[in-house]
Structure formats: structure tokens, C-alpha cells
Short mmCIF file of C-alpha atoms and ligand atoms in Angstrom, two decimals:
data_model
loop_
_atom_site.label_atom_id
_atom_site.label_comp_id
_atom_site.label_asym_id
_atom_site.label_seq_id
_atom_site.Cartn_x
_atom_site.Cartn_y
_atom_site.Cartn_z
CA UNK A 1 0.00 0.00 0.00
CA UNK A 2 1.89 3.16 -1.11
CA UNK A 3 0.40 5.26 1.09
CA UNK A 4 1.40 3.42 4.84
CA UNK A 5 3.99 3.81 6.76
CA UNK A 6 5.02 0.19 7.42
CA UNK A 7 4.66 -0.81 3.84
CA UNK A 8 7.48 1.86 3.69
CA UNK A 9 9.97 0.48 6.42
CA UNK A 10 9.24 -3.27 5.11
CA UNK A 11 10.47 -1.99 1.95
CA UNK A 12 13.30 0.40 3.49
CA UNK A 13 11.75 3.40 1.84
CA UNK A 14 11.77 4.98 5.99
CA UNK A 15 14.80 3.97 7.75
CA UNK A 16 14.60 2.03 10.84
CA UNK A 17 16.67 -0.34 12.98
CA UNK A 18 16.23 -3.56 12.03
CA UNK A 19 15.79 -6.62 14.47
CA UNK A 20 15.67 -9.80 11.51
CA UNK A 21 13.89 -9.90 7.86
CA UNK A 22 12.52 -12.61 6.08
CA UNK A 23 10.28 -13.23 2.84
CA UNK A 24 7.49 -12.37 4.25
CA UNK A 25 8.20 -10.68 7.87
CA UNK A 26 10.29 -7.45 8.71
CA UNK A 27 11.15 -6.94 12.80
CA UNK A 28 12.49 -3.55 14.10
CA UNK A 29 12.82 -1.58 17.13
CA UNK A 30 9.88 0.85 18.31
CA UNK A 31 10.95 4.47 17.96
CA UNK A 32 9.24 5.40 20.84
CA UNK A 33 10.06 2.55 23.41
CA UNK A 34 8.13 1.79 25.95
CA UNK A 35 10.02 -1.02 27.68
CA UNK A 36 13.72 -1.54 27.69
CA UNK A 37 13.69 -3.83 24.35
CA UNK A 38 10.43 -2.99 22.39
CA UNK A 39 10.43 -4.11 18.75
CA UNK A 40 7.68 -4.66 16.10
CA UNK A 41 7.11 -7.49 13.70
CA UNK A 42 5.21 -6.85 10.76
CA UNK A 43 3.94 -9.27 7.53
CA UNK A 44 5.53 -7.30 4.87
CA UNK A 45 2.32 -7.93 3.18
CA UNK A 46 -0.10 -4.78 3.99
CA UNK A 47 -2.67 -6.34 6.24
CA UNK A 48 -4.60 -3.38 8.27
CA UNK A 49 -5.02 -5.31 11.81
CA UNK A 50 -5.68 -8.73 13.37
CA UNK A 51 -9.20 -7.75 12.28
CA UNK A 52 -8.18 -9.04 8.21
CA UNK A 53 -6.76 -11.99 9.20
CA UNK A 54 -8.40 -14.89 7.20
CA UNK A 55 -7.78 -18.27 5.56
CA UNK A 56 -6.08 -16.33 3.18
CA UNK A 57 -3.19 -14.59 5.07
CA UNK A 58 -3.67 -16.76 8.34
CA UNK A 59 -0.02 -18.60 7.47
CA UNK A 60 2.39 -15.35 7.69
CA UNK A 61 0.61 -14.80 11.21
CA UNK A 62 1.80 -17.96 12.15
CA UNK A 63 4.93 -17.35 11.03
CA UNK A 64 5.44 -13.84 12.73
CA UNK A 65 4.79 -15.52 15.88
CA UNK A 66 7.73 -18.76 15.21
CA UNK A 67 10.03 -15.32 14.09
CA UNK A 68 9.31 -13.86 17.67
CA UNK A 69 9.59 -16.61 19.76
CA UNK A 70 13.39 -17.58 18.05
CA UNK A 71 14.28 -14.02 17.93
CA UNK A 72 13.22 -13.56 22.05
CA UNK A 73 15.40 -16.44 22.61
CA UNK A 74 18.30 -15.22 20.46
CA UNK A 75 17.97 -11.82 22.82
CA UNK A 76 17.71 -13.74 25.90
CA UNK A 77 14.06 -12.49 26.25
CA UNK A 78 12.87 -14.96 29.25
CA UNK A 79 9.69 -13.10 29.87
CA UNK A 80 7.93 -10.90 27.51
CA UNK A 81 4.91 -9.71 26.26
CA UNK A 82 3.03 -9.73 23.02
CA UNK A 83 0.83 -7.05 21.95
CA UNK A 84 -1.60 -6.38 19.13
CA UNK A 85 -3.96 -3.00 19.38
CA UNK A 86 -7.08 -3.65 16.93
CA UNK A 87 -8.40 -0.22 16.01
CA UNK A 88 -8.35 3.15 17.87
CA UNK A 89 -10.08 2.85 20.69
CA UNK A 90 -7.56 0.10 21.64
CA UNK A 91 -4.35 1.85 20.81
CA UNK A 92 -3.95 1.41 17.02
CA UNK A 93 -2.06 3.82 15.59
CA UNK A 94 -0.66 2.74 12.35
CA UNK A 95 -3.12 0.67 10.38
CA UNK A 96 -0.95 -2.05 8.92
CA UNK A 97 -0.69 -5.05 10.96
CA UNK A 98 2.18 -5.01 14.00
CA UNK A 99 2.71 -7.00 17.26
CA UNK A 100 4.90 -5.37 19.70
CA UNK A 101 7.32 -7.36 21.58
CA UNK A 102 7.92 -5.65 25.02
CA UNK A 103 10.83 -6.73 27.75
CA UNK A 104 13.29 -6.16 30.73
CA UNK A 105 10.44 -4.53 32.89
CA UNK A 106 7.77 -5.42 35.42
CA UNK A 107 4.15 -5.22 33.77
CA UNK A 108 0.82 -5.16 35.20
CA UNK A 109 -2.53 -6.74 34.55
CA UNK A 110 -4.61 -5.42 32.97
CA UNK A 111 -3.03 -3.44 30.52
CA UNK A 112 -4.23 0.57 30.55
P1 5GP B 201 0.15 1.05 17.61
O1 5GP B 201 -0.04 2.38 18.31
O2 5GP B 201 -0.49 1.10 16.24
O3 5GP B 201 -0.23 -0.15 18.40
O4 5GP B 201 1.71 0.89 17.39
C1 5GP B 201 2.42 1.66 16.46
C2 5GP B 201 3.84 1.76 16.97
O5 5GP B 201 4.64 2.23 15.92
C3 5GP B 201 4.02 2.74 18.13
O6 5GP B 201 4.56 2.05 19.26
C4 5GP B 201 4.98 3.79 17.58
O7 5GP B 201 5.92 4.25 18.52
C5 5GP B 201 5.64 3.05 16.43
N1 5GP B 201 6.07 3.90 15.35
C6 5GP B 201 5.35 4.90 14.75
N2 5GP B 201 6.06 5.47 13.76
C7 5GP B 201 7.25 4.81 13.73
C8 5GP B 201 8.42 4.95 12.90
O8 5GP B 201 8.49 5.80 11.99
N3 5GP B 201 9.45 4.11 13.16
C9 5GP B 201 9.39 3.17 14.16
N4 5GP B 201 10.48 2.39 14.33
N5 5GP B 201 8.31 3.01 14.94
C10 5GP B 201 7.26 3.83 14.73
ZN1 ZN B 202 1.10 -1.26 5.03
#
């Protein structure tokens, strides 16, 4: 999607700092952090939330979440958290498909 901001850092249009790439999956570190290691992992394919996931994109979803759990272990993640905001109300900011992978703090239950 030419006009979104993640199709743009998958392709390296908007430089970022990048975690691990793949065919289908780009990983990179938040630019605003909000734990001490907080990266993103995106399909590269533009897919707007968790909300258009379907039989036909369900694979790469899988596959994002094999990429995080090798690349937590390959940081020496031992507890972390996955998050996915769905829409605004939630937190979504940037309509292309992300889950954040946040570290090296103490979080609470339930999230804000
Ligand atoms: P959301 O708010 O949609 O759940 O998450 C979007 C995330 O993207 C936010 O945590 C925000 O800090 C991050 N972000 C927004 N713009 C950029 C950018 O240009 N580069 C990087 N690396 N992260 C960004
Ligand atoms: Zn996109």
C-alpha cells in the first residue's frame, strides 16, 4: 500500500533499525520505546489489523509468531509480552498489521 507507513519500512523506503527480515516478515525496534527492548514485527504484506486476518493470510501470522519466539530467545528475552492493538479505541495507531514485543520490565494486569 503506497500510502502506509510500514509498507514503507518493510520496503526500506523509511529507515529504521532492524531486528531480523525474512520473505514475508520485517522486525524492528519501536521508535518510541516503551520497555527496555520494544520491537515490532510486521507481515511485509499490507494487512490493516488482526481484524483481516483470514484463511487467506492466516499462514504469515503464524509465522510472525515462530520469528518472535526464536528471535526472544536469540535476545535472551525470558519473559515478555506480546501485543496487538485492533483499532483506535484500543491503541492502534498505524493501520498495517504489527505486534509489539515488550521486555526487561515489570508489567501489570490489565493493561491501561
Ligand atoms: P500502535 O499504536 O499502532 O499499536 O503501534 C504503532 C507503533 O509504531 C508505536 O509504538 C509507535 O511508537 C511506532 N512507530 C510509529 N512510527 C514509527 C516509525 O516511523 N518508526 C518506528 N520504528 N516506529 C514507529
Ligand atoms: Zn502497510
Amino acid at each position: 500500500m503506497s500510502d502506509c507507513l510500514f509498507c514503507k519500512i518493510a520496503a526500506g523506503e523509511i529507515p529504521s533499525k532492524k531486528v531480523y527480515e525474512d520473505e514475508c516478515c520485517y522486525a524492528f525496534y519501536d521508535i518510541a520505546p516503551q520497555a527496555p527492548t520494544h520491537f515490532l514485527v510486521i507481515p511485509k504484506a499490507h494487512i490493516p489489523s488482526v481484524s483481516a486476518v483470514d484463511e487467506g493470510n492466516e499462514a504469515v501470522v503464524g509465522h510472525i509468531f515462530a520469528v518472535i519466539a526464536k528471535l526472544a530467545k536469540e535476545l535472551g528475552l525470558e519473559s515478555y509480552r506480546v501485543v496487538s492493538n485492533i483499532g483506535e479505541q484500543a491503541g492502534q495507531s498505524v493501520f498495517h498489521l504489527h505486534f509489539h514485543v515488550l521486555s526487561g520490565r515489570d508489567m501489570t494486569w490489565p493493561p491501561g
